[in-house]
XYZ file of C-alpha atoms in Angstrom:
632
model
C 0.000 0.000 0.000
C 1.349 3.352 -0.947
C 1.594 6.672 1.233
C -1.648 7.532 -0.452
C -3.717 4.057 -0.698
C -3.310 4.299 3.422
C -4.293 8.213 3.427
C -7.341 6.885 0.558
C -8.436 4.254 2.930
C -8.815 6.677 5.805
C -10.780 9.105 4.031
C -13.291 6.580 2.925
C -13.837 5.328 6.344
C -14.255 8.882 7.562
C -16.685 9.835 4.742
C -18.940 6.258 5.419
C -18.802 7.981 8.893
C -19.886 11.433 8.423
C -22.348 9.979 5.676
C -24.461 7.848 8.842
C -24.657 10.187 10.891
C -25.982 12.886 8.005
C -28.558 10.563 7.809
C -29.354 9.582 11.313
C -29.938 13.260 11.637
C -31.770 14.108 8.811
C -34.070 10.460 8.198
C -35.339 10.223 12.026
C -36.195 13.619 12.996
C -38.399 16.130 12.663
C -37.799 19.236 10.670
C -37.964 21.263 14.219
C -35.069 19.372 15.149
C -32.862 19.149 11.779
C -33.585 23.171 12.677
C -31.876 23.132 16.029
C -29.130 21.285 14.959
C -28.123 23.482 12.469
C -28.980 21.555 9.009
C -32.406 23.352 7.902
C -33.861 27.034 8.043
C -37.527 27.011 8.486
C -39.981 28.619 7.292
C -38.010 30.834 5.098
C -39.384 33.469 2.341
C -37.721 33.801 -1.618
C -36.782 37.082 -1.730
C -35.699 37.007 -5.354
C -34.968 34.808 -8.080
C -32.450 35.593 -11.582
C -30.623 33.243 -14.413
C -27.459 32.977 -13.884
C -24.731 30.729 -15.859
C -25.477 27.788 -17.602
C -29.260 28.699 -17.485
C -29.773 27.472 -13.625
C -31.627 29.308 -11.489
C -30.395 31.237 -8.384
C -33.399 32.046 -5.862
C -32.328 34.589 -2.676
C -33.893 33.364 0.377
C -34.409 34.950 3.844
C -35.034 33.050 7.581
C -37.404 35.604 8.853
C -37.426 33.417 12.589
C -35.271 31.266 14.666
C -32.315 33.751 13.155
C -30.220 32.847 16.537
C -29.647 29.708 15.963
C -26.220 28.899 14.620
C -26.599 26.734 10.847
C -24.459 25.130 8.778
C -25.005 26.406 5.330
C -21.082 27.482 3.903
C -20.572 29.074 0.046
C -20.515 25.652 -2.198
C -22.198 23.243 -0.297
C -24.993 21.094 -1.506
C -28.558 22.003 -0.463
C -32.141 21.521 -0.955
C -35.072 23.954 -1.609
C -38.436 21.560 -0.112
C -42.134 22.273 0.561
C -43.039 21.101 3.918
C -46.930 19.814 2.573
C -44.925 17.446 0.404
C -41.107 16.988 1.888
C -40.445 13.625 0.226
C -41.780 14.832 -3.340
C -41.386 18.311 -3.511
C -38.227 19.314 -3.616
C -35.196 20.944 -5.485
C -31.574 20.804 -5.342
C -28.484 23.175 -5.592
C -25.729 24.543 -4.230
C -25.048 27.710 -1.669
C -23.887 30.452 -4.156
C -23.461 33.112 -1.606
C -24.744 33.375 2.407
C -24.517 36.154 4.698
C -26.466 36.712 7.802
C -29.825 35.703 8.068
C -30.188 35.245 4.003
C -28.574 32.587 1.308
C -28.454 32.586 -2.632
C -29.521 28.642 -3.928
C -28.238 27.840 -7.532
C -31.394 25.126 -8.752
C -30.196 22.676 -11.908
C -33.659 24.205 -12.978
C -34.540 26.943 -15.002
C -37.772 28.026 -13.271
C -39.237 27.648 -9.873
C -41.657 24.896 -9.681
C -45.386 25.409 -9.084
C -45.368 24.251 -5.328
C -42.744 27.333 -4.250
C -45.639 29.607 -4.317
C -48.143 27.516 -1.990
C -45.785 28.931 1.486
C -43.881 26.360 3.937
C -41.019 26.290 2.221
C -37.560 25.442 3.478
C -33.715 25.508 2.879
C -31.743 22.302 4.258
C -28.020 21.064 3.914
C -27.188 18.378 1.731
C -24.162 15.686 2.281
C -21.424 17.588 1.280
C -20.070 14.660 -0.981
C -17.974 17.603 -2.976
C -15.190 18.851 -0.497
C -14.693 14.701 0.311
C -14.247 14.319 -3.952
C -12.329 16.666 -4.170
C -9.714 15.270 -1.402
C -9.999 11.848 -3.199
C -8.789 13.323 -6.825
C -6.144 15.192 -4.952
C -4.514 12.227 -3.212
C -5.193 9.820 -6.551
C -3.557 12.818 -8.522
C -0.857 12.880 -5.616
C -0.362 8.941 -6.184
C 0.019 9.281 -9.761
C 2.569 11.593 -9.181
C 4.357 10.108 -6.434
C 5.399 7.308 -9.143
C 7.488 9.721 -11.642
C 9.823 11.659 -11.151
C 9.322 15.700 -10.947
C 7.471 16.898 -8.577
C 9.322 18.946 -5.735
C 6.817 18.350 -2.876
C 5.700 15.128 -2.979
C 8.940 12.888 -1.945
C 9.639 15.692 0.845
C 5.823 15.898 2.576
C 6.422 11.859 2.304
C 9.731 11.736 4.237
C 11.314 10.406 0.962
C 13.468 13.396 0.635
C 14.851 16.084 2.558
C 14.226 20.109 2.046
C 17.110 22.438 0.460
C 17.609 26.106 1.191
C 19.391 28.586 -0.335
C 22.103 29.442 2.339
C 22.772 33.223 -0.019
C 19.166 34.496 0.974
C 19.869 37.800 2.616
C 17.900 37.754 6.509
C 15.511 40.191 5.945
C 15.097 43.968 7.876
C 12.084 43.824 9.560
C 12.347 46.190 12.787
C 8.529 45.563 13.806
C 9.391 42.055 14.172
C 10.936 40.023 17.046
C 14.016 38.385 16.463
C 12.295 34.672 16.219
C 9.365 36.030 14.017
C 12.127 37.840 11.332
C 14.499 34.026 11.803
C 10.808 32.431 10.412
C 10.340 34.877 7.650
C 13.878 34.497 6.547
C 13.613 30.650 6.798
C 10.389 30.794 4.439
C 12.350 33.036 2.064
C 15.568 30.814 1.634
C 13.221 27.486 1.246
C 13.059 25.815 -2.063
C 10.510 23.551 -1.359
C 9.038 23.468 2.529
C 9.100 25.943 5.665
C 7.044 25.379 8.504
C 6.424 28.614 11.095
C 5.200 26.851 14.696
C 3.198 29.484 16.425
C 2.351 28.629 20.032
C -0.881 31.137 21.454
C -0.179 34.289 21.571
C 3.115 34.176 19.648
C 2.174 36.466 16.403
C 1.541 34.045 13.869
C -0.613 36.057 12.140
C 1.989 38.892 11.837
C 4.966 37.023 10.989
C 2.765 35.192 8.138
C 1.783 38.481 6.631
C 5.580 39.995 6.267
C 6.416 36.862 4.812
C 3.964 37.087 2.094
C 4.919 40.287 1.578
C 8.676 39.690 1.271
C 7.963 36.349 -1.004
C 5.772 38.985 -4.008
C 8.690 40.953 -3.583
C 10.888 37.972 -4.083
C 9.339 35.961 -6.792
C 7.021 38.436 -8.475
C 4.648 35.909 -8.652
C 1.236 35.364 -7.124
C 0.658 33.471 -3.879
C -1.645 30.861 -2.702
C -3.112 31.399 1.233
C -5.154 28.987 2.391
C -6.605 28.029 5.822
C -8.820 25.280 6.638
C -11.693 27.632 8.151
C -13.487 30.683 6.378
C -12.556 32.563 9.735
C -9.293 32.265 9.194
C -8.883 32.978 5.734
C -11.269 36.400 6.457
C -8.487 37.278 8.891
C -5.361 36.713 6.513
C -7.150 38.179 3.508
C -8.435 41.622 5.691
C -4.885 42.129 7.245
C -3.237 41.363 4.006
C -5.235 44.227 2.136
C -4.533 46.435 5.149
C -0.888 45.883 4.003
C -1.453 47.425 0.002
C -1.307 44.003 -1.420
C -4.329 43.330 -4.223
C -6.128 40.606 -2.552
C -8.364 38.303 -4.518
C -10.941 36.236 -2.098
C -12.279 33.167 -3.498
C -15.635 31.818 -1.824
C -17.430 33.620 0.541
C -16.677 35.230 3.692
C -17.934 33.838 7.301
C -17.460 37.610 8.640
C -19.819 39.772 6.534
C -17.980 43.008 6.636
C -18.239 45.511 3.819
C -14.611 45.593 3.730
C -14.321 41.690 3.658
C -17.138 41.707 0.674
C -14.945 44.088 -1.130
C -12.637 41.609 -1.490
C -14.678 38.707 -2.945
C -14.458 37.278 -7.051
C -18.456 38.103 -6.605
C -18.243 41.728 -5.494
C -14.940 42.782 -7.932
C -16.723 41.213 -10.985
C -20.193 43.156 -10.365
C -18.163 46.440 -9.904
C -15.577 46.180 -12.922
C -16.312 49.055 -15.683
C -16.379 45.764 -18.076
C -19.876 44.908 -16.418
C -22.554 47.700 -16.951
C -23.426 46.624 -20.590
C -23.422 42.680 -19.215
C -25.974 43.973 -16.408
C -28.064 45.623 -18.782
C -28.129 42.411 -20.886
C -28.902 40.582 -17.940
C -31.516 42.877 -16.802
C -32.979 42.057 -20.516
C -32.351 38.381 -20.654
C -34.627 38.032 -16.916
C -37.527 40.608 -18.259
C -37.636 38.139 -21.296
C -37.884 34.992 -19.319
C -40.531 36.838 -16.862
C -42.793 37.285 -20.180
C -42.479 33.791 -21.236
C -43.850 32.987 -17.898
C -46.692 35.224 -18.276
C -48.385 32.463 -20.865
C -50.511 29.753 -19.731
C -49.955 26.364 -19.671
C -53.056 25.492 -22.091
C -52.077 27.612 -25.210
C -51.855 27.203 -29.124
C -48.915 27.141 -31.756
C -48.500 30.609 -32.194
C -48.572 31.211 -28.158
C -45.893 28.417 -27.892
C -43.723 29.525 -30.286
C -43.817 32.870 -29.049
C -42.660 31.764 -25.692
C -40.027 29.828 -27.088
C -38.339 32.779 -29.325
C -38.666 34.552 -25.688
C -36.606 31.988 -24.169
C -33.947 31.531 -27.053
C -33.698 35.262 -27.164
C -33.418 35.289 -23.168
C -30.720 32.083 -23.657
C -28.721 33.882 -26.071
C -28.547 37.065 -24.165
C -27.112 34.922 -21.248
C -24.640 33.506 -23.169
C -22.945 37.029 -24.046
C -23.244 37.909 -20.345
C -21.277 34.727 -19.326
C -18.355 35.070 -21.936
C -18.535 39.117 -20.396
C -18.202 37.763 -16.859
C -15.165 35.490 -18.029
C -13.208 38.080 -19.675
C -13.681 39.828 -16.370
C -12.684 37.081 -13.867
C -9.949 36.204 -16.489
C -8.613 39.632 -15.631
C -9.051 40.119 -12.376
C -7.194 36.806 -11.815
C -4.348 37.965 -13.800
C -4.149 41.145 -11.989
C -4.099 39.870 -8.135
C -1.340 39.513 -6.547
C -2.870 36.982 -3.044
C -5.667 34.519 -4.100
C -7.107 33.831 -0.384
C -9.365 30.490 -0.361
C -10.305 27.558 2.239
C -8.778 24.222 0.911
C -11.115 22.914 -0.840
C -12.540 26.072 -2.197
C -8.675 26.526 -4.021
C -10.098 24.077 -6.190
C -13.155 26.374 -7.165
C -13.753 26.491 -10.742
C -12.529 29.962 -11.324
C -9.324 28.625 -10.308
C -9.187 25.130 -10.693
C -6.101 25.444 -13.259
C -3.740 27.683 -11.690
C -0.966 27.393 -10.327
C 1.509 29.118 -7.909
C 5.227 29.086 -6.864
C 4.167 28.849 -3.502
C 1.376 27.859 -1.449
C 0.712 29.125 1.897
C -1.577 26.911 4.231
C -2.322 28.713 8.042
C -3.899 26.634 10.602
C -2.405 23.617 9.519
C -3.024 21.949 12.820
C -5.950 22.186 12.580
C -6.392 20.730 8.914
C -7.332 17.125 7.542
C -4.076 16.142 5.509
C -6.137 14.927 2.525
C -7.721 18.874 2.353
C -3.836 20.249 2.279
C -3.038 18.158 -1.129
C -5.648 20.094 -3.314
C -3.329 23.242 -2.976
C -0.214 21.703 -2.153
C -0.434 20.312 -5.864
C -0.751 23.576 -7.409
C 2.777 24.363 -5.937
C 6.195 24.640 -5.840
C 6.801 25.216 -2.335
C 4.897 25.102 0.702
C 4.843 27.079 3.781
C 2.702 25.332 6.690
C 2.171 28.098 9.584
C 0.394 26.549 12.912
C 0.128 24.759 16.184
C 0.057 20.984 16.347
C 0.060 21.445 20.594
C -3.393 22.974 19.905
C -6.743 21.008 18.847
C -6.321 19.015 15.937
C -9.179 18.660 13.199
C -12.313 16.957 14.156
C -12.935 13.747 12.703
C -16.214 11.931 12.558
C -14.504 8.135 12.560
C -12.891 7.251 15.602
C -11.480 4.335 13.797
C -9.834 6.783 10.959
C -8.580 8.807 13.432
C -6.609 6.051 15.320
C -4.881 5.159 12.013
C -3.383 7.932 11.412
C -5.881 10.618 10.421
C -5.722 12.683 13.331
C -1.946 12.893 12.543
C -2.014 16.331 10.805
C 0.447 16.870 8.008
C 2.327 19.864 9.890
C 2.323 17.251 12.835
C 4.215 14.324 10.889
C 6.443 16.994 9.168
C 7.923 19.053 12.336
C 8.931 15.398 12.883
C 10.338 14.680 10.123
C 12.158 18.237 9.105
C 13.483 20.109 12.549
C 15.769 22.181 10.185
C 12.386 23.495 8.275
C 11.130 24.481 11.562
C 11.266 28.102 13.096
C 9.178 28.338 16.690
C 8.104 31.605 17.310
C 9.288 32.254 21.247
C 7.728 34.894 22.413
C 4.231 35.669 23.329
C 2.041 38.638 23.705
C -0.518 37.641 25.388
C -0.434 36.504 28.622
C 1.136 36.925 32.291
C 4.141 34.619 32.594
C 2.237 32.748 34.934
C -0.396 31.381 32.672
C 2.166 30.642 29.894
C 4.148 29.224 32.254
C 2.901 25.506 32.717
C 1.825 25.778 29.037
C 5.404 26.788 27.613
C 6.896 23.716 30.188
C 4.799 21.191 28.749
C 4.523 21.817 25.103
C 7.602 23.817 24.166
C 10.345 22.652 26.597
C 10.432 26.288 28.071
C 11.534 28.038 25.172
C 8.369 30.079 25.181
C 8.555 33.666 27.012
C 6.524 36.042 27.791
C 7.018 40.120 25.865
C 7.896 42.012 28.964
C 4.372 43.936 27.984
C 2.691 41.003 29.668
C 4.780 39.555 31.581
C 3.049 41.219 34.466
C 0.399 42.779 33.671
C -2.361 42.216 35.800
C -6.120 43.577 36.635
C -4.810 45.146 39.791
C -1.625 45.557 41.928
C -0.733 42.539 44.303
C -3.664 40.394 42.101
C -2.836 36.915 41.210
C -2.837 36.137 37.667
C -3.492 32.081 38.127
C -5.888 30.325 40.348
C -6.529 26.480 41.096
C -9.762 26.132 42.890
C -9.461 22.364 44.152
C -13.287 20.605 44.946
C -11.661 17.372 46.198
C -14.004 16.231 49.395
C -16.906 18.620 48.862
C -19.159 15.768 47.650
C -19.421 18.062 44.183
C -19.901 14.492 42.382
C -20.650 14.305 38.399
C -23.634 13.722 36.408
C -24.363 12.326 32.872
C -26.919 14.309 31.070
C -27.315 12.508 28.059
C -24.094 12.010 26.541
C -22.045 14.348 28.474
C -21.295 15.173 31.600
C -22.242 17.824 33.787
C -21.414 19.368 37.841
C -23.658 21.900 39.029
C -22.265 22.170 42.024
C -19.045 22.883 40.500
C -20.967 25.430 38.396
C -22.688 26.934 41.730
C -19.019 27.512 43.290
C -17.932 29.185 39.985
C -20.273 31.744 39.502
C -20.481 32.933 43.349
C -16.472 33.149 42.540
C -16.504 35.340 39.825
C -19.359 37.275 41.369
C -16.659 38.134 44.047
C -14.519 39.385 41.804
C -16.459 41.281 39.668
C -17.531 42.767 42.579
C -14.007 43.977 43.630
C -13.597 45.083 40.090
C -16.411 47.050 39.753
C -14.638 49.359 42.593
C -12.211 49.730 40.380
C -13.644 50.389 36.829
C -16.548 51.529 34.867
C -18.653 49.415 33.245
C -16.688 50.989 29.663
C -13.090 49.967 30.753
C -14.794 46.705 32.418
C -12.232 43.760 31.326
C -13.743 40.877 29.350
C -14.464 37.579 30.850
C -14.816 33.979 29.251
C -16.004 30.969 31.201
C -15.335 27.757 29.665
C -15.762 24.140 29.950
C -15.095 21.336 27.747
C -18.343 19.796 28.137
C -21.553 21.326 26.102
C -24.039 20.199 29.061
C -21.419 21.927 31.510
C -22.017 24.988 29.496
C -25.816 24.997 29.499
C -25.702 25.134 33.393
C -23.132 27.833 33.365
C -25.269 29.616 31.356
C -28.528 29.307 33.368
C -27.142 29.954 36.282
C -25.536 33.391 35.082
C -28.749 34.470 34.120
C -30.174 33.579 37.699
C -27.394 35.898 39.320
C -28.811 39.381 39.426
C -25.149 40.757 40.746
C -23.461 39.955 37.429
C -26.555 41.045 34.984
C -24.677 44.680 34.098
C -21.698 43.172 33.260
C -23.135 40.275 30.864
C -22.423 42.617 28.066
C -18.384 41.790 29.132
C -19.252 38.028 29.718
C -19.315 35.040 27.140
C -19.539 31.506 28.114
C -18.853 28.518 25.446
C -17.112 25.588 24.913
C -13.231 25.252 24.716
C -13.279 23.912 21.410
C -15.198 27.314 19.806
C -12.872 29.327 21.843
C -9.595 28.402 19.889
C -8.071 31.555 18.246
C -9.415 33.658 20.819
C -8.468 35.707 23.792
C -9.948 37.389 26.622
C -8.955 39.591 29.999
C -10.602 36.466 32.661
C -10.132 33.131 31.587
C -12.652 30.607 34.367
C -12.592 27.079 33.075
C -15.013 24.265 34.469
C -13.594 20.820 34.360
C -16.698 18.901 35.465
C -15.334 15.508 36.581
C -15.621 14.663 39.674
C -15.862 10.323 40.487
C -13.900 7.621 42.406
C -12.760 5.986 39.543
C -10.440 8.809 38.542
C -12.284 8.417 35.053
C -11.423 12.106 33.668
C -12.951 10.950 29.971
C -11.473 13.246 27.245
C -9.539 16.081 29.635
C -6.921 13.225 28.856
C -6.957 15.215 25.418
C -4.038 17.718 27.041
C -4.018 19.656 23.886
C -7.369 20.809 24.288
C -6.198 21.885 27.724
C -3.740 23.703 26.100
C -5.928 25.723 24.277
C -8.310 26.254 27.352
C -5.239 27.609 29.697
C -3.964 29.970 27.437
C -7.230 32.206 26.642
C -6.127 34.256 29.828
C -4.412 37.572 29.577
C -4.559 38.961 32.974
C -6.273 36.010 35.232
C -6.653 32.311 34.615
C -9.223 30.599 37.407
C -9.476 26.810 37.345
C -12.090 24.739 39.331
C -11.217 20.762 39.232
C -11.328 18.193 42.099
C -7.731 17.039 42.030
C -8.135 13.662 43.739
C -10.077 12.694 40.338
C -7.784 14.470 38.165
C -4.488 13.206 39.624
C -4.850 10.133 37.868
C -3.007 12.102 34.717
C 0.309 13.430 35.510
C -0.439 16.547 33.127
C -3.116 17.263 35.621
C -1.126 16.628 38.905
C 2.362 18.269 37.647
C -0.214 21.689 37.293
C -1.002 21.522 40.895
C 2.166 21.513 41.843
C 3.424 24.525 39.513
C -0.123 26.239 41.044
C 1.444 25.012 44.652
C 4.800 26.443 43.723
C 2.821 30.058 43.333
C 1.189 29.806 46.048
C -2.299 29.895 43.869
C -3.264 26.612 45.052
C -7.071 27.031 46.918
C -9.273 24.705 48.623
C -12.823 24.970 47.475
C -13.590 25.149 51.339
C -12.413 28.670 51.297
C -15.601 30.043 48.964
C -18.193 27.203 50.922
């Protein structure tokens, strides 16, 4: 079996996987439910519907309830336009062309809406996304094919066949707003022939390293660069701060963050505004009254009606087609012209760019990405930079089975293993007190993480504590399962009359303007749920929920805030501490802080882990160890 037959195999066993349990959600529930879990808006109202290429359809639809609930719908996935009175029969399919807010644009394979749209309870729902897992599969059978000739410069290197080269005569570069480990990264990405890897621990100035390198690699090559990430969020970050630096960015797909500034970035946005358009939009405008007149006839009508309506609709047809080859010229140029194309992985495969390709790829967030996703725009390359954190949470996989055989092993993970001398950590953070980095930089980095003397010891007051282990061993605080995770209330209880304290003490010393932010988190959803009740039920914190967010650690990755409380929940004589054995998520949980880090845990449960136990002691040797009997 070769590299990719194994990394083939995996991905099939992880698509069966996600494919059950698309079903098991969508075949035994109702559509109230498929609504709460994200896959369906209903009831939802067409807003709009115009011809776009290839004759299909696109109809603009709005959700005008149940707009809080988080969804799934993402630019190019598969979905479904249904009529609740017949869900099983009525019903069209398409694909997300555009989504922002509370509204979505659904390209139909049709060329008019069908009679039941206009009889009300209609709805929107997610398809399986078979598309992002075909196009993994046709990059790692591409990848295979190549593997077996000679040629390509990535593929024997990613493997471990090879070894990278760098060109020891590429001058360091001057970069005075740049630490001396962030400008050792960018020159290590410049002199690279084939592979550089940036490792950005939280806090570090990833971001900000990446974006000078990209810079000083136009300069270099004159070429144009791919930057991909494996999340829209991320690539709306990297594409915003790279315009911010003067470079003419060129966003593929559609943005998560709908800013006007993000929008002006998108393929969509730069093709409707281009001078090239206006005649296209006035033979648009054209083509659609056309079509709307053909509609006007009646379905029982003679020869001369019918062919009337059909010289309408070859008339409408051939005005479409002059708009398309318009709208080609146009993307053709703006293409040419940009200097960043910013995409997620898959989406560097969209067909606007399907066939280009690029001296060098940059993919951020590489920890966090499927290695199957990475080969679609790793084969469009020359070189590769990977930029990331495999110490932080890794992808989520559906198949517990693919993920023991290797496909939780992230590509940046096997290849800081495999190349140290392609590696440049970034060592020094800007985020936190040295206290809260300091178990995280012992553990994961072997201590070669500091903190910027900025934060070193910055705190919310003078003589305040900047770490906090709140130990619930012997109150009886035991555990409870609440479906299929676990919750403590009691634990909860204890929390929230903690941080009422100190925002109490706080509020003496700032207004509710300058009031710092706060995050409690827990790694368990139920845990979260409680938290969340139980703020609302404390009157004492409701002018300050404004400054207040509460959510899982897993959604908090990327993120930061002033007051970092995490809930850890377990609490049993079997020293069962389920998946806190995942230390990486911990990782990400303890480093949120910037000021204060408060952790409540009952450490006769978690001592079974030494990760657990050896943060105890470094909370002992600070003297921020506290009993839980202190706030009873």
């Amino acid at each position: 079996m070769t590299y990719f037959d194994e990394q083939l195999a995996l991905l099939k066993r992880e698509r069966q996987e996600d494919q059950d349990q698309y079903q098991q959600l969508t075949q035994t529930t109702s559509v109230a439910e498929r609504r709460a879990n994200g896959l369906t808006w209903y009831p939802i109202a067409i807003r709009g519907s115009e011809l776009g290429r290839g004759d299909y359809l696109t109809v603009e639809v709005e959700r005008p309830s149940h707009q809080d609930i988080p969804h799934r719908f993402r630019f190019g996935m598969p979905a479904v336009l249904f009529s609740n009175y017949n869900p099983k029969t009525d019903r069209v399919e398409g694909t997300v062309s555009h989504q922002s807010g509370n509204r979505l644009k659904l390209t139909l394979r049709v060329d008019e809406l069908p009679d039941w749209s206009r009889d009300g309870k209609l709805g929107v729902e997610v398809l399986f996304d078979d598309n992002s897992y075909d196009e993994m599969e046709a990059a790692l059978k591409t990848a295979n094919t190549l593997s077996q000739k000679p040629g390509h410069p990535l593929i024997p290197i990613l493997t471990g066949e090879q070894v990278p080269t760098f060109n020891a005569q590429t001058p360091a570069p001057v970069l005075p707003q740049l630490n001396p480990s962030q400008v050792a990264a960018v020159h290590k990405i410049l002199s690279a022939n084939e592979l550089a890897i940036v490792h950005g621990p939280p806090g570090t100035g990833k971001t900000t390293t990446l974006i000078q390198a990209i810079k000083a690699l136009i300069k270099q090559d004159r070429q144009k660069l791919l930057v991909v990430a494996p999340s829209n969020t991320a690539v709306d970050l990297l594409s915003e701060k790279l315009h911010d630096e003067g470079l003419n960015v060129l966003r593929i797909g559609n943005p998560a963050r709908v800013s006007e500034r993000l929008m002006a970035l998108t393929l969509d946005h730069k093709v409707s505004t281009h001078p090239h358009m206006n005649a296209a939009k006035k033979l648009k405008k054209q083509a659609n009254e056309f079509r709307t007149m053909a509609h006007k006839y009646k379905r029982n009508f003679g020869k001369a009606e019918r062919e009337q309506r059909k010289a309408l609709f070859d008339e409408a047809h051939r005005l479409l087609k002059d708009v398309g080859q318009a709208e080609q010229y146009v993307i053709d140029d703006l293409i040419a012209n940009a200097q960043v194309v910013t995409a997620t992985l898959v989406g560097a495969n969209n067909y606007t760019v399907r066939d280009l390709t690029y001296h060098t790829v940059v993919i951020d967030e590489a920890g966090q990405a499927l290695e199957p996703a990475c080969w679609i725009p790793i084969l469009k390359a020359q070189k590769v930079v990977l930029a990331g954190d495999h110490c932080q949470l890794p992808p989520t996989i559906k198949s517990a089975e693919a993920a023991r055989n290797g496909l939780g092993t992230t590509l940046l993970e096997k290849c800081v293993a495999l190349h140290p001398e392609a590696v440049t950590l970034l060592n020094e953070q800007y985020r936190m007190h040295e206290h809260i980095m300091g178990y995280s930089s012992q553990v994961f980095y072997d201590n070669q993480v500091k903190a910027h003397p900025s934060v070193a010891r910055h705190a919310l007051f003078a003589d305040d504590t900047a770490l906090a282990f709140v130990d619930t061993a012997g109150c009886g605080f035991d555990e409870k399962l609440d479906g299929t995770s676990s919750t403590n209330p009691d634990e909860a209880a204890l929390l929230i009359r903690h941080l009422t304290q100190l925002v109490g003490d706080l509020s003496q010393r700032y207004s509710l303007g300058t009031f710092p932010t706060i995050a409690v988190i827990s790694p368990y959803k139920q845990q979260i749920n409680v938290l969340t009740e139980q703020l609302k039920n404390s009157p004492e914190l409701q002018p300050y929920s404004g400054h207040i967010s509460v959510n899982t650690i897993d959604s908090f990755q990327g993120q930061e805030r002033d007051i970092v409380y995490i809930s850890l929940v377990r609490s049993n004589t079997e020293g069962d501490i389920g998946f806190l054995s995942d230390i990486r998520r911990m990782n990400v949980a303890m480093t949120r802080a910037r000021k204060k880090l408060v952790i409540f845990g009952d450490s006769a449960t978690l001592a079974s882990l030494p990760f657990y136990s050896d943060f105890i002691t470094y909370a002992e040797a600070l003297g921020t160890y506290q009993s839980a009997w202190e706030w009873m």
